[in-house]
CSV table of C-alpha atoms and ligand atoms in Angstrom, one decimal:
chain,number,residue,atom,x,y,z
A,1,MET,CA,-19.5,-1.9,-15.0
A,2,ASP,CA,-20.0,1.4,-16.7
A,3,ALA,CA,-21.7,0.7,-20.1
A,4,GLY,CA,-19.7,3.6,-21.7
A,5,ASN,CA,-16.5,1.6,-21.0
A,6,THR,CA,-17.7,-1.7,-22.5
A,7,ALA,CA,-15.7,-1.3,-25.8
A,8,ILE,CA,-12.4,-0.5,-24.1
A,9,ILE,CA,-12.9,-3.2,-21.5
A,10,ASP,CA,-13.5,-5.7,-24.2
A,11,LYS,CA,-10.2,-4.8,-25.9
A,12,ILE,CA,-8.4,-4.9,-22.6
A,13,MET,CA,-9.8,-8.4,-21.8
A,14,SER,CA,-9.0,-9.9,-25.1
A,15,LEU,CA,-5.4,-8.6,-24.9
A,16,LYS,CA,-5.1,-9.8,-21.3
A,17,LYS,CA,-6.1,-13.3,-22.4
A,18,ALA,CA,-3.8,-13.3,-25.4
A,19,LYS,CA,-0.8,-12.2,-23.2
A,20,ASN,CA,-1.7,-14.4,-20.2
A,21,ALA,CA,-1.7,-11.3,-18.0
A,22,LEU,CA,-2.7,-10.9,-14.4
A,23,PHE,CA,-4.2,-7.6,-13.1
A,24,LEU,CA,-3.2,-6.7,-9.6
A,25,VAL,CA,-5.0,-3.6,-8.4
A,26,HIS,CA,-4.5,-1.6,-5.2
A,27,ASN,CA,-7.6,-0.6,-3.2
A,28,TYR,CA,-7.0,3.1,-3.9
A,29,GLN,CA,-7.2,2.8,-7.6
A,30,LEU,CA,-10.1,4.4,-9.6
A,31,GLY,CA,-13.3,2.3,-9.4
A,32,GLU,CA,-13.2,1.5,-13.1
A,33,VAL,CA,-9.8,0.0,-12.7
A,34,GLN,CA,-10.7,-1.9,-9.5
A,35,ASP,CA,-13.6,-3.4,-11.5
A,36,ILE,CA,-11.3,-5.1,-14.0
A,37,ALA,CA,-9.0,-6.6,-11.3
A,38,ASP,CA,-8.1,-10.2,-11.0
A,39,PHE,CA,-7.3,-9.3,-7.5
A,40,ALA,CA,-7.8,-6.0,-5.6
A,41,GLY,CA,-6.1,-5.7,-2.2
A,42,ASP,CA,-3.7,-4.0,0.1
A,43,SER,CA,0.1,-4.0,-0.2
A,44,LEU,CA,0.6,-7.2,1.6
A,45,GLU,CA,-2.1,-9.1,-0.2
A,46,LEU,CA,-0.8,-7.9,-3.5
A,47,SER,CA,2.8,-8.9,-2.7
A,48,ARG,CA,1.6,-12.4,-1.8
A,49,LYS,CA,-0.4,-12.7,-5.0
A,50,ALA,CA,2.6,-11.5,-7.0
A,51,ALA,CA,4.9,-14.0,-5.2
A,52,THR,CA,2.6,-16.9,-6.3
A,53,SER,CA,1.7,-15.7,-9.8
A,54,ASP,CA,2.2,-18.0,-12.8
A,55,ALA,CA,1.1,-15.3,-15.3
A,56,ASP,CA,3.5,-14.3,-18.1
A,57,VAL,CA,2.7,-10.6,-17.5
A,58,ILE,CA,1.7,-8.8,-14.3
A,59,VAL,CA,-0.1,-5.4,-15.0
A,60,PHE,CA,0.3,-3.6,-11.7
A,61,CYS,CA,-2.3,-0.9,-11.1
A,62,GLY,CA,-0.9,0.9,-8.1
A,63,VAL,CA,2.1,3.0,-7.4
A,64,HIS,CA,5.7,2.5,-8.5
A,65,PHE,CA,7.1,0.7,-5.4
A,66,MET,CA,4.3,-1.9,-5.6
A,67,ALA,CA,5.2,-2.8,-9.2
A,68,GLU,CA,8.8,-2.9,-8.1
A,69,THR,CA,8.0,-5.3,-5.3
A,70,ALA,CA,6.2,-7.5,-7.9
A,71,ALA,CA,9.3,-7.3,-10.1
A,72,ILE,CA,11.6,-8.2,-7.2
A,73,LEU,CA,9.5,-11.3,-6.5
A,74,ASN,CA,9.2,-12.2,-10.2
A,75,PRO,CA,12.5,-11.3,-11.9
A,76,GLU,CA,11.7,-13.7,-14.8
A,77,ARG,CA,8.2,-12.2,-15.5
A,78,THR,CA,7.2,-9.0,-17.2
A,79,VAL,CA,5.8,-6.5,-14.8
A,80,LEU,CA,4.1,-3.5,-16.3
A,81,LEU,CA,3.1,-0.2,-14.6
A,82,PRO,CA,0.6,1.6,-16.9
A,83,ASP,CA,1.8,5.1,-15.8
A,84,LEU,CA,5.4,5.8,-14.7
A,85,HIS,CA,4.4,9.0,-12.9
A,86,SER,CA,2.5,7.0,-10.3
A,87,GLY,CA,5.1,7.1,-7.6
A,88,CYS,CA,4.5,7.3,-3.9
A,89,PRO,CA,5.8,10.6,-2.5
A,90,MET,CA,6.5,8.9,0.9
A,91,ALA,CA,8.7,6.2,-0.8
A,92,ASP,CA,10.9,9.0,-2.1
A,93,MET,CA,11.4,10.6,1.3
A,94,ILE,CA,14.4,8.4,2.0
A,95,ASN,CA,17.1,7.2,-0.4
A,96,ALA,CA,19.8,4.5,0.0
A,97,ASP,CA,22.6,6.9,0.8
A,98,GLN,CA,20.5,8.5,3.6
A,99,LEU,CA,19.8,5.0,5.0
A,100,ARG,CA,23.4,4.0,4.8
A,101,GLU,CA,24.4,7.1,6.8
A,102,LEU,CA,21.8,6.3,9.4
A,103,LYS,CA,23.0,2.7,9.7
A,104,LYS,CA,26.6,4.0,10.2
A,105,LYS,CA,25.4,6.0,13.2
A,106,HIS,CA,23.6,2.9,14.6
A,107,PRO,CA,25.8,-0.1,13.5
A,108,LYS,CA,24.0,-2.6,15.6
A,109,ALA,CA,20.5,-1.6,14.5
A,110,LYS,CA,18.2,-3.9,12.5
A,111,VAL,CA,16.4,-2.0,9.8
A,112,VAL,CA,12.6,-2.4,9.1
A,113,CYS,CA,11.5,-0.8,6.0
A,114,TYR,CA,7.9,-0.2,5.0
A,115,VAL,CA,7.2,-1.6,1.5
A,116,ASN,CA,6.4,2.0,0.5
A,117,SER,CA,10.1,2.5,-0.3
A,118,THR,CA,12.4,2.1,-3.3
A,119,ALA,CA,14.1,-1.2,-4.2
A,120,GLU,CA,17.5,0.4,-3.3
A,121,VAL,CA,16.2,1.2,0.2
A,122,LYS,CA,14.8,-2.3,0.6
A,123,ALA,CA,18.2,-3.7,-0.4
A,124,GLU,CA,19.7,-1.8,2.6
A,125,SER,CA,17.1,-3.2,5.0
A,126,ASP,CA,16.8,-6.4,7.1
A,127,ILE,CA,13.1,-6.9,6.7
A,128,CYS,CA,10.1,-5.2,5.1
A,129,CYS,CA,6.7,-4.7,6.5
A,130,THR,CA,3.3,-3.3,5.4
A,131,SER,CA,0.6,-1.6,7.3
A,132,ALA,CA,-1.1,-5.0,7.8
A,133,ASN,CA,1.9,-6.6,9.5
A,134,ALA,CA,4.1,-3.9,10.9
A,135,VAL,CA,3.4,-4.8,14.5
A,136,LYS,CA,4.1,-8.5,13.9
A,137,ILE,CA,7.3,-7.7,12.0
A,138,VAL,CA,8.7,-5.5,14.8
A,139,GLU,CA,7.8,-8.2,17.3
A,140,THR,CA,10.0,-10.7,15.5
A,141,LEU,CA,12.9,-8.3,16.3
A,142,LYS,CA,12.2,-8.0,20.0
A,143,ASP,CA,15.7,-9.0,20.9
A,144,ALA,CA,17.4,-6.4,18.7
A,145,GLU,CA,19.4,-3.7,20.6
A,146,GLU,CA,18.1,-1.0,18.3
A,147,ILE,CA,15.6,-0.9,15.4
A,148,ILE,CA,15.5,1.7,12.6
A,149,PHE,CA,12.1,2.1,11.0
A,150,VAL,CA,11.9,3.8,7.6
A,151,PRO,CA,10.3,5.8,5.9
A,152,ASP,CA,6.9,6.3,7.6
A,153,GLN,CA,7.2,7.9,11.1
A,154,TYR,CA,3.5,7.4,11.7
A,155,LEU,CA,3.4,3.7,10.9
A,156,GLY,CA,6.6,3.4,12.9
A,157,SER,CA,5.2,5.2,15.9
A,158,TYR,CA,2.1,2.9,15.7
A,159,ALA,CA,4.2,-0.2,15.7
A,160,ALA,CA,6.3,1.2,18.6
A,161,GLU,CA,3.1,1.9,20.6
A,162,GLN,CA,1.7,-1.6,20.0
A,163,THR,CA,5.0,-3.4,20.7
A,164,GLY,CA,6.4,-1.2,23.4
A,165,LYS,CA,9.7,-1.2,21.4
A,166,GLU,CA,11.3,2.2,21.0
A,167,MET,CA,12.6,2.7,17.5
A,168,ILE,CA,14.6,5.2,15.5
A,169,LEU,CA,12.0,6.7,13.1
A,170,TRP,CA,12.7,8.3,9.8
A,171,PRO,CA,10.6,11.5,9.5
A,172,GLY,CA,8.7,10.5,6.3
A,173,TYR,CA,5.0,10.6,6.1
A,174,CYS,CA,2.1,10.1,3.6
A,175,PRO,CA,0.8,13.5,2.5
A,176,THR,CA,-2.6,12.0,1.8
A,177,HIS,CA,-3.1,10.5,5.3
A,178,ALA,CA,-1.6,13.6,6.9
A,179,ARG,CA,-4.6,15.5,5.6
A,180,ILE,CA,-7.0,13.5,7.8
A,181,LEU,CA,-7.2,15.7,10.9
A,182,PRO,CA,-8.5,15.0,14.4
A,183,SER,CA,-11.1,17.7,13.7
A,184,ASP,CA,-12.4,15.8,10.7
A,185,ILE,CA,-13.0,12.7,12.8
A,186,GLN,CA,-14.6,14.7,15.5
A,187,LYS,CA,-16.9,16.4,13.0
A,188,ARG,CA,-17.9,13.1,11.4
A,189,LYS,CA,-18.6,11.5,14.8
A,190,ALA,CA,-20.8,14.4,15.8
A,191,GLU,CA,-22.7,14.0,12.5
A,192,ASN,CA,-23.0,10.2,12.8
A,193,PRO,CA,-23.0,9.4,16.5
A,194,ASN,CA,-23.7,5.6,15.9
A,195,ALA,CA,-20.9,5.1,13.5
A,196,VAL,CA,-17.7,3.2,14.2
A,197,VAL,CA,-14.4,4.9,13.2
A,198,ILE,CA,-11.6,3.0,11.4
A,199,VAL,CA,-8.4,4.8,10.3
A,200,HIS,CA,-5.2,3.7,8.5
A,201,PRO,CA,-2.0,3.5,10.7
A,202,GLU,CA,-0.4,6.0,8.3
A,203,CYS,CA,-2.6,8.7,10.0
A,204,LYS,CA,-1.1,11.0,12.6
A,205,VAL,CA,-1.0,9.9,16.2
A,206,GLU,CA,-3.8,12.4,17.3
A,207,THR,CA,-6.0,11.2,14.5
A,208,ARG,CA,-5.4,7.5,15.2
A,209,ALA,CA,-6.2,8.1,18.9
A,210,LEU,CA,-9.8,9.0,18.0
A,211,ALA,CA,-10.5,5.8,16.1
A,212,ASP,CA,-12.0,2.6,17.2
A,213,ALA,CA,-9.6,0.5,15.0
A,214,ARG,CA,-6.4,1.1,13.1
A,215,LEU,CA,-6.3,-1.1,10.0
A,216,SER,CA,-4.6,-1.6,6.6
A,217,THR,CA,-7.0,-1.2,3.7
A,218,GLY,CA,-7.4,-5.0,3.3
A,219,GLN,CA,-8.2,-5.2,7.0
A,220,MET,CA,-10.7,-2.4,6.6
A,221,ALA,CA,-12.4,-4.4,3.9
A,222,GLN,CA,-12.6,-7.4,6.2
A,223,PHE,CA,-13.8,-5.3,9.2
A,224,ALA,CA,-16.6,-3.8,7.0
A,225,GLN,CA,-17.9,-7.2,6.2
A,226,GLU,CA,-17.7,-8.5,9.8
A,227,THR,CA,-19.0,-5.6,11.9
A,228,ASP,CA,-22.6,-5.3,13.1
A,229,LYS,CA,-22.4,-1.5,12.8
A,230,LYS,CA,-24.3,-0.1,9.8
A,231,GLU,CA,-22.3,3.2,9.6
A,232,ILE,CA,-18.6,3.3,9.2
A,233,ILE,CA,-16.4,6.4,9.2
A,234,VAL,CA,-13.3,5.6,7.1
A,235,GLY,CA,-10.0,7.4,7.6
A,236,THR,CA,-8.0,6.5,4.6
A,237,GLU,CA,-7.6,7.4,0.9
A,238,ILE,CA,-11.1,7.7,-0.6
A,239,GLY,CA,-10.6,5.1,-3.4
A,240,LEU,CA,-11.2,2.3,-0.8
A,241,LEU,CA,-14.9,3.5,-0.5
A,242,HIS,CA,-15.6,2.1,-4.0
A,243,ARG,CA,-14.8,-1.4,-2.8
A,244,LEU,CA,-16.4,-1.0,0.6
A,245,ARG,CA,-19.7,0.2,-0.9
A,246,LYS,CA,-19.7,-2.5,-3.6
A,247,GLU,CA,-19.1,-5.3,-1.1
A,248,ASN,CA,-21.5,-4.0,1.6
A,249,PRO,CA,-24.5,-2.4,-0.1
A,250,ASP,CA,-26.5,-2.6,3.2
A,251,LYS,CA,-23.9,-0.4,5.0
A,252,THR,CA,-23.1,3.3,4.9
A,253,PHE,CA,-19.5,4.4,4.5
A,254,ILE,CA,-18.5,8.0,5.3
A,255,SER,CA,-15.1,9.3,4.3
A,256,ALA,CA,-13.3,11.1,7.2
A,257,THR,CA,-12.6,13.9,4.7
A,258,GLU,CA,-13.0,14.3,0.9
A,259,GLN,CA,-9.4,15.8,1.0
A,260,ALA,CA,-7.9,12.3,1.4
A,261,ILE,CA,-7.0,11.8,-2.2
A,262,CYS,CA,-3.7,10.4,-3.4
A,263,PRO,CA,-3.3,12.0,-6.9
A,264,ARG,CA,-0.6,9.5,-8.0
A,265,MET,CA,-3.0,6.6,-7.3
A,266,LYS,CA,-5.5,8.1,-9.8
A,267,LEU,CA,-3.2,8.3,-12.8
A,268,ILE,CA,-4.0,4.8,-14.0
A,269,THR,CA,-7.1,4.6,-16.1
A,270,LEU,CA,-8.7,2.0,-18.5
A,271,GLU,CA,-7.0,3.9,-21.3
A,272,THR,CA,-3.5,3.6,-19.8
A,273,VAL,CA,-4.1,-0.1,-19.0
A,274,LEU,CA,-5.0,-0.7,-22.6
A,275,TRP,CA,-1.9,1.3,-23.8
A,276,SER,CA,0.3,-0.7,-21.4
A,277,LEU,CA,-0.8,-4.1,-22.7
A,278,GLU,CA,-0.7,-3.0,-26.4
A,279,ASN,CA,2.8,-1.6,-26.1
A,280,MET,CA,4.1,-3.9,-23.3
A,281,GLU,CA,5.1,-0.7,-21.4
A,282,ASN,CA,6.3,0.5,-18.9
A,283,ARG,CA,8.4,-2.5,-17.9
A,284,ILE,CA,9.7,-2.4,-14.4
A,285,THR,CA,13.1,-3.8,-14.0
A,286,ILE,CA,15.6,-3.7,-11.2
A,287,PRO,CA,19.4,-4.2,-11.4
A,288,GLU,CA,20.2,-7.8,-10.3
A,289,GLU,CA,22.5,-6.9,-7.3
A,290,ILE,CA,19.8,-4.6,-5.8
A,291,SER,CA,16.9,-7.0,-6.6
A,292,ILE,CA,18.6,-10.0,-4.9
A,293,LYS,CA,19.2,-8.0,-1.7
A,294,ALA,CA,15.8,-6.4,-1.7
A,295,LYS,CA,14.2,-9.8,-2.2
A,296,ASN,CA,15.7,-11.0,1.0
A,297,ALA,CA,14.0,-8.3,2.9
A,298,VAL,CA,10.6,-8.9,1.2
A,299,ASP,CA,10.9,-12.7,1.5
A,300,ARG,CA,11.6,-12.4,5.3
A,301,MET,CA,8.4,-10.4,5.6
A,302,LEU,CA,6.4,-13.0,3.6
A,303,GLU,CA,7.7,-15.8,5.9
A,304,VAL,CA,6.0,-14.1,8.9
A,305,HIS,CA,2.4,-15.1,9.2
B,1,LIG,P1,-2.3,-0.7,2.4
B,1,LIG,O1,-3.2,-0.9,1.3
B,1,LIG,O2,-1.3,-1.8,2.5
B,1,LIG,O3,-3.0,-0.5,3.7
B,1,LIG,O4,-1.4,0.6,2.1
B,1,LIG,C1,-1.9,1.8,2.1
B,1,LIG,C2,-1.1,2.7,1.2
B,1,LIG,O5,-1.0,3.9,1.4
B,1,LIG,C3,-0.4,2.2,0.1
B,1,LIG,O6,0.3,3.2,-0.6
B,2,LIG,FE1,2.0,6.9,-0.9
B,2,LIG,FE2,0.2,7.9,0.7
B,2,LIG,FE3,-0.3,7.7,-1.9
B,2,LIG,FE4,-0.2,5.5,-0.4
B,2,LIG,S1,-1.7,7.1,-0.2
B,2,LIG,S2,0.7,5.8,-2.4
B,2,LIG,S3,1.4,6.1,1.1
B,2,LIG,S4,1.2,9.0,-0.9
């Protein structure tokens, strides 16, 4: 913990106790925010924690769709997002009207929607997935005549490769992972010939092809603890390196590129967390008719192990 932050952290912790709040923090958040988490994890792990929470207030340190998912799973609890500008650009690459149009063209198709999507899009979908379980989720639909996968074309193509199931892919993408180029991986491999390479399945096909493993951020954290390799090249948003280094001081983590920064993930700070708890802002609420339908798609995902 940074000594300069002690006073603000003390204030946050006493308010947290008074309000019976739970801090759920995504692996890409600033290190100072990860360090005050009750739980830091990937999207699937955070959804599972949100589903079983008995806190009165969930402070979600991540991007908007993650707080929305927590609110979908906990309509009776207060879910706070410390900065409303922290939205995921990929989640906004498809809206409910566009998905309804696509469904009209493929009336028999089942719709798999990456959790990186709005509640309205989830409400139009049969089942959600995250990067940790996309392959498993698509496998549950092996008998479907057609499958629509939104909004991430790269996670969709990864699940299609792994399952052998062709899918109709929406052309969305993560601008941060799109910055991780095959040439970055090649350069890092040349500099660190003994290193193992792990990348996120949101990366482009050519980048993924150069990796030893394709993993969600939670799976990367597990891999880092279990591997015998001492040097690990990491192809994902650089915020994860804070956790990897903290949990594995004996290993060296090398980011595939310093360009892999998600600016929206960096908007939440200790100051905004404090403001959020003091003012009980910004409350994330979803209209009931959308929330109920979106919850079906999220619950179906959480039932798959
Ligand atoms: P995971 O942490 O679930 O791997 O997701 C990555 C991501 O980009 C979330 O926005
Ligand atoms: Fe969205 Fe990519 Fe940022 Fe994740 S890293 S929140 S997918 S833009």
